[in-house]
Coordinates of C-alpha atoms in Angstrom, one line a residue:
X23 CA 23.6 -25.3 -15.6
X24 CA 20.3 -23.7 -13.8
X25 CA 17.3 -24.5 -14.7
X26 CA 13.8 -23.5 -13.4
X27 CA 11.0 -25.9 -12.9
X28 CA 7.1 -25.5 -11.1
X29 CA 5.6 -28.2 -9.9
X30 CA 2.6 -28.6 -7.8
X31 CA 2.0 -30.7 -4.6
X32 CA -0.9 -31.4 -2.1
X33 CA -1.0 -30.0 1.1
X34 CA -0.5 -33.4 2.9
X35 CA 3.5 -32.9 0.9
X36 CA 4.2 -30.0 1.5
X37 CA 7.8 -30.0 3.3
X38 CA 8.2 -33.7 2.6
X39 CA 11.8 -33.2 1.2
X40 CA 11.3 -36.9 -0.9
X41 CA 8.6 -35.9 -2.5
X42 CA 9.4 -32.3 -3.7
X43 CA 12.6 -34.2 -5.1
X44 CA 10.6 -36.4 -6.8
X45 CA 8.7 -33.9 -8.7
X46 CA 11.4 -32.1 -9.5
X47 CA 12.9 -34.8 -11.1
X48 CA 10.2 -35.7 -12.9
X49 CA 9.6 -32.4 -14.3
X50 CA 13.4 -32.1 -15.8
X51 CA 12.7 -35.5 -17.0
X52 CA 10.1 -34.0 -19.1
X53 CA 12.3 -31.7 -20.4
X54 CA 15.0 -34.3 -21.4
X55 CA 16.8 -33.7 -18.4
X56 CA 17.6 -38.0 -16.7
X57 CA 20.6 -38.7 -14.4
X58 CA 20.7 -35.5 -12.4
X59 CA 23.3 -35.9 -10.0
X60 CA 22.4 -36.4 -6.3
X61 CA 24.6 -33.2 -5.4
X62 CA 22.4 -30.9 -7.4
X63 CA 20.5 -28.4 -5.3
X64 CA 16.9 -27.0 -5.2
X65 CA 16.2 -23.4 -4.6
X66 CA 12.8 -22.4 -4.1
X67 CA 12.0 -19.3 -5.4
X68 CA 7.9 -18.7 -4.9
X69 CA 5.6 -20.4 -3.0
X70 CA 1.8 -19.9 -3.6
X71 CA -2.0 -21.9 -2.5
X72 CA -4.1 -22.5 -5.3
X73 CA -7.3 -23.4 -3.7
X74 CA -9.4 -23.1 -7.0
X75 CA -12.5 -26.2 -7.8
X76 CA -12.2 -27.2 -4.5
X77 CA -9.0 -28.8 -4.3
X78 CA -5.9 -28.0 -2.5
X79 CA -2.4 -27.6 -4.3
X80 CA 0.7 -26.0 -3.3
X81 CA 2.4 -24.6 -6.2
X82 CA 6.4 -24.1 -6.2
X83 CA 9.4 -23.0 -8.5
X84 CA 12.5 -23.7 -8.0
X85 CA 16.1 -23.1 -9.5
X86 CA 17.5 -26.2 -10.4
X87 CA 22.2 -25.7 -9.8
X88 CA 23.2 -28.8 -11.9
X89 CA 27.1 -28.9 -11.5
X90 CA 27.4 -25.3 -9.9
X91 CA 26.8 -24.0 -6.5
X92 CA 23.8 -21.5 -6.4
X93 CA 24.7 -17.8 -5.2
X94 CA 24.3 -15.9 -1.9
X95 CA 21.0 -14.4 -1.5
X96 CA 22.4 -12.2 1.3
X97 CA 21.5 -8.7 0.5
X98 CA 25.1 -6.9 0.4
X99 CA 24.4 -2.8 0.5
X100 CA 26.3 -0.8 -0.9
X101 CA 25.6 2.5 1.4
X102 CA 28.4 4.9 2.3
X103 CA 28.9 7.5 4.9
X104 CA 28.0 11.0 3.9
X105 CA 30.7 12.0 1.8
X106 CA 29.4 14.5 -0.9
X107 CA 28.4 18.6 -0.4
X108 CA 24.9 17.6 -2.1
X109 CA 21.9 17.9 0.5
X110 CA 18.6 16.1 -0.7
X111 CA 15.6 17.3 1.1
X112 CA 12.9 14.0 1.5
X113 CA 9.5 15.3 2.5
X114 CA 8.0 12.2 3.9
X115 CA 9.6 8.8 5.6
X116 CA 7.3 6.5 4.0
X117 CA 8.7 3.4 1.8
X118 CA 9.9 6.1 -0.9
X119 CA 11.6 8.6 1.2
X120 CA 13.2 5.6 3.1
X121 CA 14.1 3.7 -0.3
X122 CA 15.1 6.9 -1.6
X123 CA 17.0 7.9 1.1
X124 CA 19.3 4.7 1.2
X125 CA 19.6 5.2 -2.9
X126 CA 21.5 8.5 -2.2
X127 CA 23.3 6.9 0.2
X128 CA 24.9 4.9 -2.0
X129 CA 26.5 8.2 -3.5
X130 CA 27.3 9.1 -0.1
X131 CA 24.7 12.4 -0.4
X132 CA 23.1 13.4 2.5
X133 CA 19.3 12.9 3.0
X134 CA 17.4 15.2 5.1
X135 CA 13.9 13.5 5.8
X136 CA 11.3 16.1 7.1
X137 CA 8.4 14.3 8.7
X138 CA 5.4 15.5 9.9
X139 CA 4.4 13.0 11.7
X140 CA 5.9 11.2 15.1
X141 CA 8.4 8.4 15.0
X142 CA 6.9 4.8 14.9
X143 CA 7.0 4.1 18.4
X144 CA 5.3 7.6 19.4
X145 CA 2.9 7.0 16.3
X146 CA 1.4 4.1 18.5
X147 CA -0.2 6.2 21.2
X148 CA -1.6 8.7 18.6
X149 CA -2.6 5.7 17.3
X150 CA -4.2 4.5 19.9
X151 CA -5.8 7.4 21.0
X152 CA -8.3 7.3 18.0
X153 CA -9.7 4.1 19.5
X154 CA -9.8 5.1 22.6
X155 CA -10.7 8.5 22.8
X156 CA -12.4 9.2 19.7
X157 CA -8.9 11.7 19.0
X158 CA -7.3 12.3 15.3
X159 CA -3.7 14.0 15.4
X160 CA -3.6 16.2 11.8
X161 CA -0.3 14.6 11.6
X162 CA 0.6 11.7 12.9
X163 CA -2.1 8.8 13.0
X164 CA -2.9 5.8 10.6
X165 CA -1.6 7.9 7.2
X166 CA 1.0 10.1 8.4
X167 CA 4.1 9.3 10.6
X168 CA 7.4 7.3 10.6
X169 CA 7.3 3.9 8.0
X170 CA 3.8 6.2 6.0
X171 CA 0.5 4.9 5.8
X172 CA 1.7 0.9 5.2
X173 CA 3.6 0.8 8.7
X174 CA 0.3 0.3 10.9
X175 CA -1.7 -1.4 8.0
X176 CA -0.2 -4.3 7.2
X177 CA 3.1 -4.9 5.6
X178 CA 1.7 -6.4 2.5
X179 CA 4.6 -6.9 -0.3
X180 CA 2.6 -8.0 -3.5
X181 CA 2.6 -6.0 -6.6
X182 CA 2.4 -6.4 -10.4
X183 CA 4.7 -3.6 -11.0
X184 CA 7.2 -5.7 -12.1
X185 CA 8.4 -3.4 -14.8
X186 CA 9.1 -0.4 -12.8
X187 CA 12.2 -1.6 -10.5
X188 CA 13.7 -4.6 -9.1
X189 CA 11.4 -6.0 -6.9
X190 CA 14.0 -8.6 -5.5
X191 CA 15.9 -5.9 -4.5
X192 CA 13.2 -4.5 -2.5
X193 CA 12.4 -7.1 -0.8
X194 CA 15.7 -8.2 0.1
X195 CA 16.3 -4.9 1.6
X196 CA 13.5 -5.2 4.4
X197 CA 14.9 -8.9 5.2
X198 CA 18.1 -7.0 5.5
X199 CA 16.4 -4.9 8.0
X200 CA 14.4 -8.0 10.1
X201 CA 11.5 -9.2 7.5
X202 CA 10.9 -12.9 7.8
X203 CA 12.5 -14.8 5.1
X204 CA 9.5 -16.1 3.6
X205 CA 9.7 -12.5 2.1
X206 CA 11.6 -13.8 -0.8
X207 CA 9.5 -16.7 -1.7
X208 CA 5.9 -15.8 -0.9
X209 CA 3.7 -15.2 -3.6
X210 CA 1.9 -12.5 -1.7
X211 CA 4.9 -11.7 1.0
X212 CA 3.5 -9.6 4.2
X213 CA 5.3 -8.7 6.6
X214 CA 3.2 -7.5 9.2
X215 CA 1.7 -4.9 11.4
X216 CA 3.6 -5.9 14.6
X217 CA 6.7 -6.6 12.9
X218 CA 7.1 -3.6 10.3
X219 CA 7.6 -0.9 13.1
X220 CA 10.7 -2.4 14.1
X221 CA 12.1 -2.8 10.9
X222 CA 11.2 0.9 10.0
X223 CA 13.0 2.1 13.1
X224 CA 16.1 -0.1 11.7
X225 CA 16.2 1.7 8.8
X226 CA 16.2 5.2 10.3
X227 CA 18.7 4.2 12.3
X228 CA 20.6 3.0 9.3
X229 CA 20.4 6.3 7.8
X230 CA 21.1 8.4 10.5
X231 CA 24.5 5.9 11.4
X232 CA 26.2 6.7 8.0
X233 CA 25.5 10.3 8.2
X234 CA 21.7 11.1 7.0
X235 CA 19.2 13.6 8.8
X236 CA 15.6 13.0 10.3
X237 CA 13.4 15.9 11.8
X238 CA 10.3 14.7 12.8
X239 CA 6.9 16.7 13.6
X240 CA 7.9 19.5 10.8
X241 CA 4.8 19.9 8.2
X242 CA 5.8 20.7 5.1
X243 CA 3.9 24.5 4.1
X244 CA 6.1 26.0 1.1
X245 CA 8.9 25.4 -1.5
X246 CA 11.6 27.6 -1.5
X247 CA 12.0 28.9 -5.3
X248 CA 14.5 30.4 -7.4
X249 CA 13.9 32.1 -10.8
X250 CA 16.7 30.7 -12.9
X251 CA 16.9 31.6 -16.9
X252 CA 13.4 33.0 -16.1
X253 CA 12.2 29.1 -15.3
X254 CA 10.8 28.3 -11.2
X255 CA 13.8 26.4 -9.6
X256 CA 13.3 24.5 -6.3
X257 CA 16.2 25.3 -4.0
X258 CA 14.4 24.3 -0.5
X259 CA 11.5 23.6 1.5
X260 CA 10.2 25.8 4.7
X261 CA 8.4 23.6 7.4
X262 CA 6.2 24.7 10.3
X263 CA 7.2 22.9 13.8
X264 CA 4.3 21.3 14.5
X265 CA 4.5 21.8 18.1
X266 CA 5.9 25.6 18.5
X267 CA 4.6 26.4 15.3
X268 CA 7.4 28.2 14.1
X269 CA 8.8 27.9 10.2
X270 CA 12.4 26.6 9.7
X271 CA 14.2 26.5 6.0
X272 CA 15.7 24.0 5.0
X273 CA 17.8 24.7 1.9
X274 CA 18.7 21.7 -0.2
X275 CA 20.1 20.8 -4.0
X276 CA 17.0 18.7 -4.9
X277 CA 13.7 18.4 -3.3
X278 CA 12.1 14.9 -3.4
X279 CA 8.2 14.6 -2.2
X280 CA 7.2 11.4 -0.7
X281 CA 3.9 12.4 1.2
X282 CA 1.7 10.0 0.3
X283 CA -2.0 9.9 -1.1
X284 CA -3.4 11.4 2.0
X285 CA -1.4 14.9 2.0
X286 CA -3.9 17.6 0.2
X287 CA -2.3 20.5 1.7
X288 CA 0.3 19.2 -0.8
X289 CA -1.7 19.3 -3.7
X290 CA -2.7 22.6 -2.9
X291 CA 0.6 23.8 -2.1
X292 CA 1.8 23.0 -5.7
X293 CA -1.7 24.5 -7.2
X294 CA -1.0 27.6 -5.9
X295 CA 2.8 27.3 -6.8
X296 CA 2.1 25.5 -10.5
X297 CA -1.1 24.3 -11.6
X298 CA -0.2 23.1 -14.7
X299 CA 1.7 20.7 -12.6
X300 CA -1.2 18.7 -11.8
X301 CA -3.8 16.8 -13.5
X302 CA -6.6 14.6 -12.2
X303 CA -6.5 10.6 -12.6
X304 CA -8.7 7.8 -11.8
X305 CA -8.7 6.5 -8.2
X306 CA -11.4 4.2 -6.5
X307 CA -14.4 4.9 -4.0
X308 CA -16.2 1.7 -1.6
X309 CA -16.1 0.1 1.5
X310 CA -14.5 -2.3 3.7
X311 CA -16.1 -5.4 4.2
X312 CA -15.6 -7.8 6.9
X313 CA -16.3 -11.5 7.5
X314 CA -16.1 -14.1 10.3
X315 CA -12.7 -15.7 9.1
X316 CA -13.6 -19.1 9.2
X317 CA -16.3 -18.5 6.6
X318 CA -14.2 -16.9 4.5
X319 CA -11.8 -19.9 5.1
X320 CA -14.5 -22.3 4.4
X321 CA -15.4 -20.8 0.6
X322 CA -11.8 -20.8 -0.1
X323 CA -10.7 -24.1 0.9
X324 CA -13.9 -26.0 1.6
X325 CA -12.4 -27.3 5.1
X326 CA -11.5 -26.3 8.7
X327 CA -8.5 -28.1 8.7
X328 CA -6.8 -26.6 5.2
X329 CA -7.1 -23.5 7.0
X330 CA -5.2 -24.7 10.4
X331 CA -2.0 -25.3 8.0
X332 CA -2.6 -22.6 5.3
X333 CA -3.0 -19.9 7.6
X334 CA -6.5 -17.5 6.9
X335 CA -7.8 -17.6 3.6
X336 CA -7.0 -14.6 0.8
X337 CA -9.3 -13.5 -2.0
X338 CA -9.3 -11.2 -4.6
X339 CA -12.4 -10.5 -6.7
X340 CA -13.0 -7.9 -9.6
X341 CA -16.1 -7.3 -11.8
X342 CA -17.5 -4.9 -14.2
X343 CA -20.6 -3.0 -13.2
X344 CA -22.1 -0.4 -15.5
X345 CA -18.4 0.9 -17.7
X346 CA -16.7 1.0 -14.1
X347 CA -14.4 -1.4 -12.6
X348 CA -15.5 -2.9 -8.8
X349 CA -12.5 -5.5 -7.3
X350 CA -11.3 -6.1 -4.2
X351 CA -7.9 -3.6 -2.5
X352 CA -5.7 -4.5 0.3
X353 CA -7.3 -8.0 1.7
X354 CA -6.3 -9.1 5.3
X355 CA -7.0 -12.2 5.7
X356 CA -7.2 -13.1 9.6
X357 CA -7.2 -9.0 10.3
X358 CA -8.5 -5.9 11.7
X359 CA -10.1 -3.1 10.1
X360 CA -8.8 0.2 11.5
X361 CA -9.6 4.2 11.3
X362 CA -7.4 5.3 8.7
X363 CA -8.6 9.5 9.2
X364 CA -5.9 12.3 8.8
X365 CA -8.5 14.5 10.2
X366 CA -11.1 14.8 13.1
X367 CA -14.0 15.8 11.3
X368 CA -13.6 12.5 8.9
X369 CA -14.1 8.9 8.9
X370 CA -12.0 6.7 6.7
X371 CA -11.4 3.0 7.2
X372 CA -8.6 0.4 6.3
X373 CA -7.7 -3.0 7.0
X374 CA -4.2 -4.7 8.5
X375 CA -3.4 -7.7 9.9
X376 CA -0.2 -9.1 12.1
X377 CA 2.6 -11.2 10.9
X378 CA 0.5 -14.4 12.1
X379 CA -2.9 -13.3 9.9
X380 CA -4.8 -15.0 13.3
X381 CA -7.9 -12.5 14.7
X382 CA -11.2 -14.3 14.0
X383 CA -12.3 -12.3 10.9
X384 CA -10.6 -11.2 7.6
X385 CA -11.8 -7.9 5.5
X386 CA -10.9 -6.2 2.1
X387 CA -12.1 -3.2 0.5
X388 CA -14.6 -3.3 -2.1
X389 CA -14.1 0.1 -4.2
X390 CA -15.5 1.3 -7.5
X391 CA -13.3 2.8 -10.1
X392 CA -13.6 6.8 -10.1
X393 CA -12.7 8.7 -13.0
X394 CA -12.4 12.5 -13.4
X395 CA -15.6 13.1 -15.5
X396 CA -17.7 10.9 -12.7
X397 CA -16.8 13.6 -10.0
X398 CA -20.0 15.8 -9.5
X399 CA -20.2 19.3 -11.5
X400 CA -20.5 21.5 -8.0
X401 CA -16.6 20.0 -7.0
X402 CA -15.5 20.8 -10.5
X403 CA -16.5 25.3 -9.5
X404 CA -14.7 24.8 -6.3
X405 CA -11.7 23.5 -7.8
X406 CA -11.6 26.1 -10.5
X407 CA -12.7 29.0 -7.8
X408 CA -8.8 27.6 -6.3
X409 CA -7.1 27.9 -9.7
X410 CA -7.0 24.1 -10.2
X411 CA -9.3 22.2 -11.4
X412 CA -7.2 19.1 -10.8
X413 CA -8.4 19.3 -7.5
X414 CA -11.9 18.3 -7.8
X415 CA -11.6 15.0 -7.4
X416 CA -9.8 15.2 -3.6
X417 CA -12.1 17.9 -2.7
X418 CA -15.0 15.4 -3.3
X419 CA -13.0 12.6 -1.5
X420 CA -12.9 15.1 1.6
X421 CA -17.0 15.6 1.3
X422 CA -17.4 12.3 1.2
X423 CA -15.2 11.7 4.3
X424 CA -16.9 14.3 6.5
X425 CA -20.3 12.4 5.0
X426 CA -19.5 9.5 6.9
X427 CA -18.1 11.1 9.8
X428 CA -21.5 12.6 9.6
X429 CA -23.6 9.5 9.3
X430 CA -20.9 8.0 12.3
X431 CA -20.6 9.1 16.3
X432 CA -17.0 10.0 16.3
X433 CA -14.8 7.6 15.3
X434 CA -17.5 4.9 15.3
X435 CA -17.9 3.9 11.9
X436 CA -21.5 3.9 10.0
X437 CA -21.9 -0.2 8.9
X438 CA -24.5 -1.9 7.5
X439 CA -25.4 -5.6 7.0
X440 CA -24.1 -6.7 3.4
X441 CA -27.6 -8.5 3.1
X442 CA -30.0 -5.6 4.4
X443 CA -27.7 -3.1 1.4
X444 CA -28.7 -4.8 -1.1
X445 CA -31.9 -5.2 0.0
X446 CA -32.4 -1.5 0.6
X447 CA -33.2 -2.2 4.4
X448 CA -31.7 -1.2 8.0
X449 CA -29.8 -3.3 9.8
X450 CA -31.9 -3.2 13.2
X451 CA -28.5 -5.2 14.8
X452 CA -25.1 -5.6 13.8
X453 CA -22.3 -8.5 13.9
X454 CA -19.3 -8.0 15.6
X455 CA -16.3 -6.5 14.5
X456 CA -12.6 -6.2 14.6
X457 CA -12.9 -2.3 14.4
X458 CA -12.0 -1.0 17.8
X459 CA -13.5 2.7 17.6
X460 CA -17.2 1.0 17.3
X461 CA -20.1 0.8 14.5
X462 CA -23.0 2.7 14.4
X463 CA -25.8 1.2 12.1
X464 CA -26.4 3.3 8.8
X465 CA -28.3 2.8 6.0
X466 CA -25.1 3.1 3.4
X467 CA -27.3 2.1 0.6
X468 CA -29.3 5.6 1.5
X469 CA -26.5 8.3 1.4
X470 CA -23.2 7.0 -1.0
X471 CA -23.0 8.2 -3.8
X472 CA -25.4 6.2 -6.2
X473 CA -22.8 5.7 -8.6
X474 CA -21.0 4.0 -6.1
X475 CA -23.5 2.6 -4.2
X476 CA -25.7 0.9 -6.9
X477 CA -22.6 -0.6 -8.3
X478 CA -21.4 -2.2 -5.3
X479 CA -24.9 -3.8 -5.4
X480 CA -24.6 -5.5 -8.7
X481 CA -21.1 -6.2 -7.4
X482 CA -21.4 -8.2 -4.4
X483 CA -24.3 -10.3 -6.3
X484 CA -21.8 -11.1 -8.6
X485 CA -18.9 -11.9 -6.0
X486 CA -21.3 -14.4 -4.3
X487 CA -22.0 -16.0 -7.6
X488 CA -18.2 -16.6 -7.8
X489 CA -17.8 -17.3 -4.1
X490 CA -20.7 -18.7 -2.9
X491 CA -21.7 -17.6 0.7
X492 CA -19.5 -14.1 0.5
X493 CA -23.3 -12.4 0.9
X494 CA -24.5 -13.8 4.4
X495 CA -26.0 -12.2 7.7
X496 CA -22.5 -12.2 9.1
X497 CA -20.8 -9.9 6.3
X498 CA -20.6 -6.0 7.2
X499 CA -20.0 -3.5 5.2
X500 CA -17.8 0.0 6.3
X501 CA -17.7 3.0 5.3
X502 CA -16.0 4.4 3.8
X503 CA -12.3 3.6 1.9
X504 CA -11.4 6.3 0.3
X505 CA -7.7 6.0 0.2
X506 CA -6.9 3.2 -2.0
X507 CA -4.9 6.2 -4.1
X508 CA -4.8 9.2 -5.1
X509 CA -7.3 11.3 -7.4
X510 CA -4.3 13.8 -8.3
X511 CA -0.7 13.1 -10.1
X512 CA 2.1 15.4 -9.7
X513 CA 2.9 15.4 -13.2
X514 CA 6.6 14.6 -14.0
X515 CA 9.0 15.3 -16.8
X516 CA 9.7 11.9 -18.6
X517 CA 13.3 12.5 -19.0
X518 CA 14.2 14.5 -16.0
X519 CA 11.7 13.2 -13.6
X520 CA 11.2 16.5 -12.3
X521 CA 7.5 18.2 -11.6
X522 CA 6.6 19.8 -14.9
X523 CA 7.4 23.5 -14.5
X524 CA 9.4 23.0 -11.4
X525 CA 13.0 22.6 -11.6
X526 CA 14.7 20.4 -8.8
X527 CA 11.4 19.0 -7.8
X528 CA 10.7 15.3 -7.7
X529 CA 7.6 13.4 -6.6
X530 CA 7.5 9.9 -5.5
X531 CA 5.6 7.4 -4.1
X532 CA 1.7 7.0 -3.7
X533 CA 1.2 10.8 -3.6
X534 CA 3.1 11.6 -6.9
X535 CA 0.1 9.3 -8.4
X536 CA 2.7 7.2 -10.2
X537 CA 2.3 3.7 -7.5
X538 CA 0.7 2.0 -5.1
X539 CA 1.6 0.2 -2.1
X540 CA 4.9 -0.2 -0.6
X541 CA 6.6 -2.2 -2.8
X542 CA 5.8 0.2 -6.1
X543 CA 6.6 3.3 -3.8
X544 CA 9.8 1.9 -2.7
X545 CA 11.2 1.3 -6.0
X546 CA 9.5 4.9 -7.4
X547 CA 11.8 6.3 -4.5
X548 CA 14.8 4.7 -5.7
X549 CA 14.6 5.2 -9.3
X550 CA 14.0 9.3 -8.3
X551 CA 16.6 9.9 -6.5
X552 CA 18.9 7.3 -8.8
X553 CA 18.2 10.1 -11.2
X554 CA 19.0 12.7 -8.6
X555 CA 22.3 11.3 -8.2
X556 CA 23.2 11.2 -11.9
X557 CA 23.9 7.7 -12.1
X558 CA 24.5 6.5 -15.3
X559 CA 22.4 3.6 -15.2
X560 CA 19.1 2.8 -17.1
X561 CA 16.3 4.2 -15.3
X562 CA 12.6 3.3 -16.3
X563 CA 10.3 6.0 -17.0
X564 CA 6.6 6.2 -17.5

């Protein structure tokens, strides 16, 4: 018999064996459930802080084996060695090119991942270089390169997309690959900036042992197309090498896109190919906002010494302001915020934070909910002066990028004072901050967008009424975070799961506008290209 009980302890019991027993008990005794024998085992499941009214608790489920032996929770893959004549082209090594990439695996069909960008441990001096030099790489930096955009910001695990795949299975696969075990039982499982790099690399390496292909530093520029029964049929891709510039075929059976929200040569690409395939969606405009950590700490658990054995402090706030949603994206508790530009003539921010969440501040992004009728008229002519007015709402994310680079000095970042923006003021000196490039004091409340801009106001007023203390002198605000997703969707057949009006075609991950975050985009890759396999299993569609 197994059964499943929660209980709740405080944090002074936490990994006191007696008393987690004696809760247990006591919750199956509840149930009807006396005289459980002493060989019974507990198996947590998830672990999560609720630090709500002040007081402390550490809530835990467990799996309950009465009179059976629980089962191994050792991922067992069931990869094989290239064995089939199918290539798969996988533009993009992100979560869904690498998720997707092991799926076909499974078939024994060869993956062929083109990436733009460098490999992970290259990616850390182009990396570095926007720091210290002020210099953006087109194509490999924070958003593109080996791992995608999540490999150098954060890790983080969470989702609610619990309907879309097996999430289990996801995360069992990175703790396959080196993720902590805490993986499987964290509420909100991270992995970490310092750590994901590694376990990237052991995936690639995975691949590339039982037969699969990488080629690094090749931009995708066309498709290769077929006309077949007068209908567009993908048979290839042609890249540009990014270093001699010369264009290389690559001919394939099925071509998978995996580029992530920050590709819109992509989205172009495609408009010129098949319009019709796109359409605009809703995505979210802001700022990243950063506080000391130990006052973030303090609102959440009301002492220093909750924190010590919690670890820093998460929150997650969301509020309605005017018919728009404003909430909280991507909160790093104990982290850094980082320049997340694809571009040199940008500014974008993000946060991250290592596997031990312990630099002295924590940040999120604060981002208003932008729909397609709220992007300005003059976007809407340039869009349809390119054939697509699906574009409109990227080519307004890309003004509003250069805007802040702009109202920056390079890659210094224009900030402001949380207290002086809502009080229409300058901020005559600034806090410190975790972002290494450097701030340069702006009045953001002057040139956003007002319909960001005055909801973020009425936003934050709220968010302090809910956490009191969140608006002080020592918050910062940073613009800008623009990349939470994408404003365009690659719009996919609902049985097939091909691009409407493009046969062979699949798009995955963030940049098909169908997930977000790593978690969602790894199972997006595997349930593509476990219908480009033709396995007869029962794949979930939107």
């Amino acid at each position: 018999m197994i059964e499943t009980v929660a209980i709740s302890l405080n944090q002074e019991n936490e990994g006191n064996e007696a008393a987690t027993r004696r809760e247990i008990l006591k919750k199956l005794s509840e149930k009807g459930m006396k005289n459980i024998p002493e060989d019974s085992e507990f198996v947590l499941e998830k672990r999560s802080v609720d630090a709500r009214h002040g007081k402390i608790k550490i809530m835990l489920r467990y799996k309950v084996y009465i009179g059976e032996k629980p089962g191994s929770r050792e991922f067992k893959p069931s990869w094989k060695n290239v064995c089939s004549e199918k290539k798969i082209v996988i533009v993009g090594s992100g979560p869904a090119g690498l998720f997707g990439a092991l799926k076909l695996l499974e078939q024994g069909i060869k993956p062929i991942v083109i990436e733009r960008g460098n490999t992970a441990t290259r990616r850390k001096r182009d990396i570095a270089e926007i720091s210290t030099k002020g210099k953006v790489s087109r194509d490999s930096n924070y958003c593109f390169g080996e791992g995608g955009a999540g490999t150098f910001s954060d890790g983080k695990l969470y989702t609610r997309s619990n309907k879309r795949g097996d999430i289990p299975q996801v995360l069992s696969i990175f703790h396959y690959f080196g993720a902590d075990e805490r993986i499987l039982s964290d509420s909100h499982p991270h992995i970490g900036t310092d750590r994901l790099p590694k376990i990237i690399e052991n995936m690639r390496n995975k691949i590339l042992e039982l037969g699969g292909e990488f080629q690094f530093g090749f931009r995708c520029v066309d498709l290769l197309i077929e006309t077949v029964e007068g209908e567009k049929s993908v048979c290839g891709i042609r890249a540009e090498n990014i270093e001699s510039g010369e264009t290389v075929d690559f001919p394939a059976d099925a071509v998978m896109l995996a580029t992530g929200h920050s590709a819109p040569d992509i989205y172009r690409m495609i408009a010129r190919i098949s319009p019709e395939s796109l359409e605009a969606k809703t995505f979210a405009v802001g700022v990243r906002v950063e506080h000391p950590r130990q006052l973030i700490d303090m609102i959440r658990y009301h002492s220093e010494d909750a924190a010590k054995k919690l670890g820093a402090a998460e929150y997650n706030m969301v509020t309605q302001q005017d018919g728009r949603g404003v909430y909280t994206f991507c909160m790093c508790p104990g982290g850094f915020v980082v320049p997340s530009a694809s571009g040199p003539d940008e500014i974008v921010v993000n946060g991250m934070s290592a596997a031990g969440r312990n630099s002295a501040w924590s940040n999120a992004a604060v981002v208003v909910e932008t729909k397609p009728e709220d992007i300005p008229e003059s976007f809407m002519h340039e869009a349809d002066e390119l054939g697509c007015r699906a574009l409109a709402g990227l080519l307004w994310r890309s003004h509003l990028e250069n805007q802040t680079y702009i109202h920056g000095e390079g890659q210094k970042a224009p900030a402001q004072r949380l207290v002086d923006f809502i009080s229409d003021r300058e901020s005559s000196t600034l806090p410190k901050s975790s972002y290494a490039p450097g701030l340069v004091s702006s009045r953001l409340d002057q040139w956003l967008p007002r319909q960001i801009s005055s909801r973020l106001k009425k936003a934050f007023r709220d968010f302090d009424r809910k956490m009191k203390g969140y608006v002080s002198e020592d918050a910062l605000m940073i613009a800008s975070e623009t990349r939470t997703s994408t404003p365009v969707r690659i719009l996919r057949d609902r049985e097939s799961l091909e691009c409407m009006g493009l046969k062979n075609l699949f798009a995955a991950g963030e940049g098909s506008g169908y997930s977000g975050g790593i978690v969602s985009s790894a199972m997006d890759g595997i349930k593509i290209c476990a219908k480009i396999c033709g396995m007869n299993q029962d794949v979930k569609t939107e």
